[in-house]
Each structure stands twice: as C-alpha cells, then as structure tokens.
JSON list of C-alpha atoms and ligand atoms in Angstrom, two decimals:
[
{"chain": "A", "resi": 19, "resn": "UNK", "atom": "CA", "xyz": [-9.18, -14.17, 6.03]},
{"chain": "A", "resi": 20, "resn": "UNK", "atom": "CA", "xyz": [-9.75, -11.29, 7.91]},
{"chain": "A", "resi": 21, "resn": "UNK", "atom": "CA", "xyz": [-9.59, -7.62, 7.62]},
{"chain": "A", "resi": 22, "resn": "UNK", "atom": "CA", "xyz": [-7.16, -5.91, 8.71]},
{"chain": "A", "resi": 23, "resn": "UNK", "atom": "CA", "xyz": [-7.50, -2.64, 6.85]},
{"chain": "A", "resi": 24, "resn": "UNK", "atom": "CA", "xyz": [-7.36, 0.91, 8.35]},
{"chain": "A", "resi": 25, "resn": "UNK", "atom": "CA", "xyz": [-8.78, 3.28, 5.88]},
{"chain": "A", "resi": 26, "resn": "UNK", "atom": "CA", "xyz": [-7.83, 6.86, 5.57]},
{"chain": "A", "resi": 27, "resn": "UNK", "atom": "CA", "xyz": [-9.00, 8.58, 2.51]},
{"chain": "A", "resi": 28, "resn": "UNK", "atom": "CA", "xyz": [-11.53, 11.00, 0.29]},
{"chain": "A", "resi": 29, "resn": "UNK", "atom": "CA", "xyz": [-14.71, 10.60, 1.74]},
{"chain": "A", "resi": 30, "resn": "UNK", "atom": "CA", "xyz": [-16.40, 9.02, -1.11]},
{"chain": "A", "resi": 31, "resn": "UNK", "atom": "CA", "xyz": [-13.50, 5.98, -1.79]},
{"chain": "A", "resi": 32, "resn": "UNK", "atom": "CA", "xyz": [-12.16, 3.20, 0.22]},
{"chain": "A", "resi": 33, "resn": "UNK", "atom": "CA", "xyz": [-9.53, 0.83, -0.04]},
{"chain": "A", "resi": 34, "resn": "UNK", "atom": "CA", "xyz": [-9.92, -1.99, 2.14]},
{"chain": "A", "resi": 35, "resn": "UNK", "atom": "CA", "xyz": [-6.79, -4.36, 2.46]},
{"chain": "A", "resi": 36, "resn": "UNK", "atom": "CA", "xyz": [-7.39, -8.41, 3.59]},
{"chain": "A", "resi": 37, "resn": "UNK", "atom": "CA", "xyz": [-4.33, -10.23, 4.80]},
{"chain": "A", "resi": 38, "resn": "UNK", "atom": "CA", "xyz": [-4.51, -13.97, 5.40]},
{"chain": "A", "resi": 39, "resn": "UNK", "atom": "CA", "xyz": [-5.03, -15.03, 8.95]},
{"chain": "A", "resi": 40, "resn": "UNK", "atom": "CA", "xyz": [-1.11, -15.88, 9.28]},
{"chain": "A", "resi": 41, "resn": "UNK", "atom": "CA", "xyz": [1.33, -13.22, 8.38]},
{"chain": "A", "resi": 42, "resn": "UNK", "atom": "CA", "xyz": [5.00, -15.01, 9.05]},
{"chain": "A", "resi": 43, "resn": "UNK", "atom": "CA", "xyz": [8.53, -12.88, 8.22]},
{"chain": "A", "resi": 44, "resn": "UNK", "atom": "CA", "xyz": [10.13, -13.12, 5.08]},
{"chain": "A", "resi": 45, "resn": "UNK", "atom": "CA", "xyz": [7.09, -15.73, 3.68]},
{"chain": "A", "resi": 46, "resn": "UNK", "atom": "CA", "xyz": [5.33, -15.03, 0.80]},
{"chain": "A", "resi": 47, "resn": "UNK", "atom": "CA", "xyz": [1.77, -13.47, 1.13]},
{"chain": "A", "resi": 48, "resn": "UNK", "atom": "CA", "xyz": [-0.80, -12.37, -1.22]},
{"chain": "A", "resi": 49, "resn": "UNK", "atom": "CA", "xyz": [-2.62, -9.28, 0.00]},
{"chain": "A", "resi": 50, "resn": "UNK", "atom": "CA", "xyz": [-5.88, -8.46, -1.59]},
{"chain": "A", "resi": 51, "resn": "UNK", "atom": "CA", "xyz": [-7.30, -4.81, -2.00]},
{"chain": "A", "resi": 52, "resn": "UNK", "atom": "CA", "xyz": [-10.54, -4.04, -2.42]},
{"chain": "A", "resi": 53, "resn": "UNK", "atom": "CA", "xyz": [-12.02, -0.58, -3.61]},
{"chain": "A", "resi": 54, "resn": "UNK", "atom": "CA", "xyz": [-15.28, 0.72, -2.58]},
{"chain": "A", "resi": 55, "resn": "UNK", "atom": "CA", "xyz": [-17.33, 4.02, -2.29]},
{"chain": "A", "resi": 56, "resn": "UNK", "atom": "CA", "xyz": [-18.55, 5.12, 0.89]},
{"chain": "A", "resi": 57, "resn": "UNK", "atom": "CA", "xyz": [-21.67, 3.13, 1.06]},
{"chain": "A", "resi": 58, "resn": "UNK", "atom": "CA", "xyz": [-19.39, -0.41, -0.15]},
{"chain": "A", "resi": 59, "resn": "UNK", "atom": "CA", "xyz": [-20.58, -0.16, -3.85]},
{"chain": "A", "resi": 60, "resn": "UNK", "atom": "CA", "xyz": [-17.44, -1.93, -5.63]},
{"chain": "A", "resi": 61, "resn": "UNK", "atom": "CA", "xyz": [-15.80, 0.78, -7.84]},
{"chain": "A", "resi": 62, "resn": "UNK", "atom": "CA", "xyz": [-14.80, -1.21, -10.82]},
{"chain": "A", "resi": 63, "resn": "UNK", "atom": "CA", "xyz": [-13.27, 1.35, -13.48]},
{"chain": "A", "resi": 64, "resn": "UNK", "atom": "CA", "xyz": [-9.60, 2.37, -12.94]},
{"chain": "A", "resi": 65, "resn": "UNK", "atom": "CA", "xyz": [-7.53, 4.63, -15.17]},
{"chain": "A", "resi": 66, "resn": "UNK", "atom": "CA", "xyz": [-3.91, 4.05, -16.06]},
{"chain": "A", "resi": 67, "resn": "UNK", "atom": "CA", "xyz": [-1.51, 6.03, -13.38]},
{"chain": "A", "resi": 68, "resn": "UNK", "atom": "CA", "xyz": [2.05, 6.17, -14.13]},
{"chain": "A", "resi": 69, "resn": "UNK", "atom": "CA", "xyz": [1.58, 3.36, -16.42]},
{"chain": "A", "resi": 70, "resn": "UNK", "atom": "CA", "xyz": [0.18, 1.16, -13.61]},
{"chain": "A", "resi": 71, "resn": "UNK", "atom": "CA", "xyz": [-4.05, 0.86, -12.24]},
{"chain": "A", "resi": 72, "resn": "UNK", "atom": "CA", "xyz": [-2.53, 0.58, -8.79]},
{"chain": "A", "resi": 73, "resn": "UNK", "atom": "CA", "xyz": [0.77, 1.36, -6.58]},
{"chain": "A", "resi": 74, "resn": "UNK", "atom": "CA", "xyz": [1.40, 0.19, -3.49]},
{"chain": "A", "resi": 75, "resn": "UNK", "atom": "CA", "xyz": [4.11, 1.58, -0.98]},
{"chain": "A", "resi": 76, "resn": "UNK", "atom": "CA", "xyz": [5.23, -0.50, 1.32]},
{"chain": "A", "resi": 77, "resn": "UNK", "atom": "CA", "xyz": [6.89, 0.82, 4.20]},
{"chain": "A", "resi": 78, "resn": "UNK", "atom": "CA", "xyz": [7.79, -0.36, 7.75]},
{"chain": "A", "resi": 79, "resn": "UNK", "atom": "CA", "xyz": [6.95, 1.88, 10.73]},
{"chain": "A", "resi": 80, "resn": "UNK", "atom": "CA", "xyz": [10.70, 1.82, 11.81]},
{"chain": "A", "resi": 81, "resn": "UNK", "atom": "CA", "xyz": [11.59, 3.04, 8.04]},
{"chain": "A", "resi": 82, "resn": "UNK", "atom": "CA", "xyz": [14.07, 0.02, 7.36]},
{"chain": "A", "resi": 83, "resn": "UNK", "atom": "CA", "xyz": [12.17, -1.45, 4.66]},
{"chain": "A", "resi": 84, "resn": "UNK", "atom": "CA", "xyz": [10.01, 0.38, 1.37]},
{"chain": "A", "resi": 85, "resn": "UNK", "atom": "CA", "xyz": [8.91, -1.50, -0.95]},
{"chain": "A", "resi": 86, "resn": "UNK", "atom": "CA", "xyz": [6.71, -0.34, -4.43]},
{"chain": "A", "resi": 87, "resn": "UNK", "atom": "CA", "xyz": [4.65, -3.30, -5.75]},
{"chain": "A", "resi": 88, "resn": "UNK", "atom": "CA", "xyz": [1.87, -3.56, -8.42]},
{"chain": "A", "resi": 89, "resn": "UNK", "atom": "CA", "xyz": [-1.11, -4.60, -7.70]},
{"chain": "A", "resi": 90, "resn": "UNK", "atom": "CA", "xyz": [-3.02, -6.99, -10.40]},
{"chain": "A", "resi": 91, "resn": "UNK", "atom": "CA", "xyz": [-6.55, -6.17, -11.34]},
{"chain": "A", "resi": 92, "resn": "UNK", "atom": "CA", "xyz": [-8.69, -9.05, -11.15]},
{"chain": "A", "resi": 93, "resn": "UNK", "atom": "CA", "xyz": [-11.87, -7.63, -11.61]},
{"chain": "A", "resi": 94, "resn": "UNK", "atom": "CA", "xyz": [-15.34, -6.52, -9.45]},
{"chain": "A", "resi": 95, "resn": "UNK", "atom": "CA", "xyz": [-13.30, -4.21, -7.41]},
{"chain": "A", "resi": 96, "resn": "UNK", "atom": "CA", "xyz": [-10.09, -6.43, -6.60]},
{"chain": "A", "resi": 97, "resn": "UNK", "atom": "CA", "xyz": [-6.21, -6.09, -6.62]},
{"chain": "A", "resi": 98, "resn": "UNK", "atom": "CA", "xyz": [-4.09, -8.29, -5.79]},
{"chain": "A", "resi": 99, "resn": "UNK", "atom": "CA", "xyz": [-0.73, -8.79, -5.22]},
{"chain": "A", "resi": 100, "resn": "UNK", "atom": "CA", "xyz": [2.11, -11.64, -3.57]},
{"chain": "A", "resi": 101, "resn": "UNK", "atom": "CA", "xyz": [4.58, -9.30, -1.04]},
{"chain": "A", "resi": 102, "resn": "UNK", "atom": "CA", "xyz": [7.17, -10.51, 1.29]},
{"chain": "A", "resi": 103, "resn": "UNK", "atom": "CA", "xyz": [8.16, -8.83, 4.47]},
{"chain": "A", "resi": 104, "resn": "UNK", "atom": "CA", "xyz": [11.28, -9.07, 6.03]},
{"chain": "A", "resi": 105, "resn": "UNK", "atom": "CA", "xyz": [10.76, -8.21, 9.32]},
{"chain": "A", "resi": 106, "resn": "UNK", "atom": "CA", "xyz": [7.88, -8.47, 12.19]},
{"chain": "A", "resi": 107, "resn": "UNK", "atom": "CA", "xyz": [6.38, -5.32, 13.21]},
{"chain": "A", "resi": 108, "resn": "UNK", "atom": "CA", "xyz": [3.96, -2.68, 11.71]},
{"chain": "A", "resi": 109, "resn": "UNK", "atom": "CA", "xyz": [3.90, -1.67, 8.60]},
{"chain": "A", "resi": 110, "resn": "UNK", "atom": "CA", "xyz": [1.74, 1.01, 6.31]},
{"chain": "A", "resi": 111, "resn": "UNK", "atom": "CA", "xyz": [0.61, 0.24, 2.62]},
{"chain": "A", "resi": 112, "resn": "UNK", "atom": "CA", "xyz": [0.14, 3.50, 0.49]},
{"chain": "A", "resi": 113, "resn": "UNK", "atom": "CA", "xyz": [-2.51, 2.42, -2.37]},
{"chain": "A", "resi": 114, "resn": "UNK", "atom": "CA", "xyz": [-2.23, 4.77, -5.00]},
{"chain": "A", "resi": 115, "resn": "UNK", "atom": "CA", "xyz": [-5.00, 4.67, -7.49]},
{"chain": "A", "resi": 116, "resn": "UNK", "atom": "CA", "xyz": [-7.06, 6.35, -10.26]},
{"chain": "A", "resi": 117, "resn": "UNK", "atom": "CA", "xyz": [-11.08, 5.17, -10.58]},
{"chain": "A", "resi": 118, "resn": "UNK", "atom": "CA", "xyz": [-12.09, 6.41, -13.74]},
{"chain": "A", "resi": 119, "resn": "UNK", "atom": "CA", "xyz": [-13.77, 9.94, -13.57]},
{"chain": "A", "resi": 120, "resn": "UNK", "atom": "CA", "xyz": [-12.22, 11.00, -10.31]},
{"chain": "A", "resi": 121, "resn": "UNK", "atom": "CA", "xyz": [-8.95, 12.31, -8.96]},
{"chain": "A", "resi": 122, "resn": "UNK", "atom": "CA", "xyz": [-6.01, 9.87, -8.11]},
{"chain": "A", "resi": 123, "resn": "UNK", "atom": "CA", "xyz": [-6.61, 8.83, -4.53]},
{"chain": "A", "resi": 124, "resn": "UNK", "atom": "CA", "xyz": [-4.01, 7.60, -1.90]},
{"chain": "A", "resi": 125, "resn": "UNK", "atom": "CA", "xyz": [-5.68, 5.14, 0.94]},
{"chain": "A", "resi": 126, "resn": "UNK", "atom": "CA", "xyz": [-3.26, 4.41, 3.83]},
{"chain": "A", "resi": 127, "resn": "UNK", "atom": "CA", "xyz": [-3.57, 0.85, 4.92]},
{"chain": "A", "resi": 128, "resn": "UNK", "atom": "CA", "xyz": [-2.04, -0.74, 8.54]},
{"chain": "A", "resi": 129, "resn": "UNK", "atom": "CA", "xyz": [-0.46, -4.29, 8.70]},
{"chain": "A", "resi": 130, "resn": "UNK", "atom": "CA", "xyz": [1.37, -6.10, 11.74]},
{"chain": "A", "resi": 131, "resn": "UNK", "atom": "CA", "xyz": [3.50, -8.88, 11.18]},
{"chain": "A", "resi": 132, "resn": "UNK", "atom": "CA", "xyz": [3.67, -10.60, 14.09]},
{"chain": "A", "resi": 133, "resn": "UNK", "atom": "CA", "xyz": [7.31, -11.88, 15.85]},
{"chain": "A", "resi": 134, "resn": "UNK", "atom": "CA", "xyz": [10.28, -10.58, 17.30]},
{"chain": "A", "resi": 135, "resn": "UNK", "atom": "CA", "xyz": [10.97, -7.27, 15.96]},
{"chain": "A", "resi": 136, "resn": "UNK", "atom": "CA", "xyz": [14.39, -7.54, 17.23]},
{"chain": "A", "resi": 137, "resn": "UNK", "atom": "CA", "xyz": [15.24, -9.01, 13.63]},
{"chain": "A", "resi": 138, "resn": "UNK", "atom": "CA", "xyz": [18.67, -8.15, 12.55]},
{"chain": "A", "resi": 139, "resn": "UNK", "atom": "CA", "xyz": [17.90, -7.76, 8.89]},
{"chain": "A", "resi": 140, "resn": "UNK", "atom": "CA", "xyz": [19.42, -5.02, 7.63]},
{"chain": "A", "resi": 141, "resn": "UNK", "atom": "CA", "xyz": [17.25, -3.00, 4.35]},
{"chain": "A", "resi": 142, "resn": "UNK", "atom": "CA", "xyz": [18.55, -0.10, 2.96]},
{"chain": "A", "resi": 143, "resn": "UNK", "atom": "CA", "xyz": [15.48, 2.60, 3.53]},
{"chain": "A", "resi": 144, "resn": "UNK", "atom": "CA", "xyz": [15.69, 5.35, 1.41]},
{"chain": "A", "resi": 145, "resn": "UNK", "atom": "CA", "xyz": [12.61, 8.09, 0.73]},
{"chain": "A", "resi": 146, "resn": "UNK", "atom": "CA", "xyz": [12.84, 8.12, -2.79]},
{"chain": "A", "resi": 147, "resn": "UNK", "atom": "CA", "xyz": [13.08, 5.34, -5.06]},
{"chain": "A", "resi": 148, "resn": "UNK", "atom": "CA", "xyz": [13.50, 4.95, -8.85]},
{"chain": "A", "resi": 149, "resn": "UNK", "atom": "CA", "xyz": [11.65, 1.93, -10.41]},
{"chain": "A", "resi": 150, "resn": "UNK", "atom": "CA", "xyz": [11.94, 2.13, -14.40]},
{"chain": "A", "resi": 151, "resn": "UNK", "atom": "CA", "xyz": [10.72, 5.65, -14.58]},
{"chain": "A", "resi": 152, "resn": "UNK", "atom": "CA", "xyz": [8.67, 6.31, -12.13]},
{"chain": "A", "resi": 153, "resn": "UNK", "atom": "CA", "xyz": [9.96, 8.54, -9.27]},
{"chain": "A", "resi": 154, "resn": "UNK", "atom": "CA", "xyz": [8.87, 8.10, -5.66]},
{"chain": "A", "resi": 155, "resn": "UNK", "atom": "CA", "xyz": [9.01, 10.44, -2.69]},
{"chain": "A", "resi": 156, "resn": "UNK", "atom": "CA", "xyz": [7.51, 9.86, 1.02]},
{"chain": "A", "resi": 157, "resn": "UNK", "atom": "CA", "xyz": [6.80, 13.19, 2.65]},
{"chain": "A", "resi": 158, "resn": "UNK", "atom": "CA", "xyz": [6.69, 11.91, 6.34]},
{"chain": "A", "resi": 159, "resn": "UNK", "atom": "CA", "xyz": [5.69, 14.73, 8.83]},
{"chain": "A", "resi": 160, "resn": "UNK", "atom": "CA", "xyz": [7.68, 12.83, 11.59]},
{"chain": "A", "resi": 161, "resn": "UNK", "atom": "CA", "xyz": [10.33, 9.62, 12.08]},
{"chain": "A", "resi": 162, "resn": "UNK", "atom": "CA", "xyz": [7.12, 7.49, 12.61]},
{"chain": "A", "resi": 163, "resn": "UNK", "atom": "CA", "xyz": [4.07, 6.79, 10.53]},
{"chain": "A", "resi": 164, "resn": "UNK", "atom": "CA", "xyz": [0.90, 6.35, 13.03]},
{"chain": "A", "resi": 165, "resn": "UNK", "atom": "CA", "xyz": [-2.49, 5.06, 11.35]},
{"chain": "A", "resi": 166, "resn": "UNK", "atom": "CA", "xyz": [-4.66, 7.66, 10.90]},
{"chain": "A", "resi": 167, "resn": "UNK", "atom": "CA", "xyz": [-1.91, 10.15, 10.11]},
{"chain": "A", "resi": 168, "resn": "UNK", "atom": "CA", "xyz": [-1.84, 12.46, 6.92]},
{"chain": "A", "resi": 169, "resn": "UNK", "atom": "CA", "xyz": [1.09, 11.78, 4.99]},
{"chain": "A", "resi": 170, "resn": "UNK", "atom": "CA", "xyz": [2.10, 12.71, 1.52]},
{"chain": "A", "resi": 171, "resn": "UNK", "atom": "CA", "xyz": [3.32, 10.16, -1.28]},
{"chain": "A", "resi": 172, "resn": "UNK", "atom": "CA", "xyz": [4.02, 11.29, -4.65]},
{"chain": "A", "resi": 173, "resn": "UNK", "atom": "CA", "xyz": [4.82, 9.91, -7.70]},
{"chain": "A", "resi": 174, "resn": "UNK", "atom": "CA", "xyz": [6.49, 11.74, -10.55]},
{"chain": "A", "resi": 175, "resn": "UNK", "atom": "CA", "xyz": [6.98, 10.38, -13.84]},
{"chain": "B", "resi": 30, "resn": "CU", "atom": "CU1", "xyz": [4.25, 2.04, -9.01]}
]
C-alpha cells in the first residue's frame, strides 16, 4: 500500500485515503479511509449522516464521471469501500462524515489512475445526483477541481 491521500480539512480531523500500489481502469479496487485528529489519534465514534457514517463523492477532474459510494465501518478508525473507475486520470474523493460530538466534516482526497486518459468512455456527469433520498450538489468554483482547493459538497435529505 501506499498513501496517496491529500488532506484538506478542519484543523483538528483528517481523513487519510490508502489506495493499493496498482490502480488499473475500470478494475475493481478497495480504497481504505482512515480518520484521525491532528496529532493521528484514531477517531473511532461516528454519528449517522443522511442515514450513512460516511459518503464518498467520487468525481473525475475532467467532470465525466461522479460517483457516491458508502463507505463500510470496520472499526479503530477505518472505512472501507470496493470502487471502480472508468477512466485514467485524476480524480478527487469528497469524504463526508460525522465523528460523534463534532460538526459534519468534508476531507478532499486526490487519486491518479494511471493510463491513457484519451479513454473514449463516455459517463454522463451531472452536479446533482439523487440516490434513494439523499440529494447531492457539487458547488465547483471553476471547470476544474485542483487539490488543495475549497469546494463545497452538500447533501440534502
Ligand atoms: Cu451518501
């Protein structure tokens, strides 16, 4: 494994995101999210968000592909979760989660799947998804998502 996590967030919380070694298009690959406070004390209670402990956002830096997954809780700070990507390139993770006692927290994540980008896959990208009743909107401040960069996610119920 290694760690390939980008971490933008409150002060006091981090998400770190593992990705196996090997990232190939369109194959199946668990990604693994860990939470932590600020001096990497695992944070270990979660509330119920939306009726979920985690969201995750998948979106590709060219906007062709979104994705919303759910995260598992496996215990001692880790969520984790099988995704498939159809296409090589960059792509952010939003991590949307509650640890008990504090405010819901968003942690922007950066992935590259490596390969020809040139990938004629065709996904429908669209800024706000339904999935059964949970309502999504991206708020992007420009075309592109750069690490590092604020960015807005909400979810309604
Ligand atoms: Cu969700």
């Amino acid at each position: 494994m290694h760690d390939a996590s980008d971490t933008k967030t409150n002060a006091a919380i981090q998400a770190k995101l593992t990705v196996p070694e090997t990232v190939a298009v369109n194959a199946p690959v668990l990604l693994e999210i860990n939470v932590q406070d600020a001096t990497g004390k695992p944070i270990n209670k979660f509330d119920v968000s939306h009726e979920q402990l985690m969201h995750l956002i998948v979106v590709s830096d060219d906007l062709r592909f979104f994705g919303h997954l759910h995260p598992r809780y496996e215990g001692n700070r880790r969520f984790t979760v099988k995704a498939q990507l159809p296409r090589s390139g960059e792509y952010t993770r939003f991590s949307d989660y509650k640890p008990t006692g504090q405010p819901t927290q968003v942690s922007t994540l950066k992935t590259q799947v490596p390969g020809d980008s040139a990938s004629s896959l065709v996904v429908n990208f669209k800024r706000s998804q339904t999935f059964t009743n949970t309502k999504v909107n991206l708020e992007l401040p420009t075309e592109t998502v750069k690490a590092g960069e604020e960015v807005a996610v909400t979810l309604q119920s």
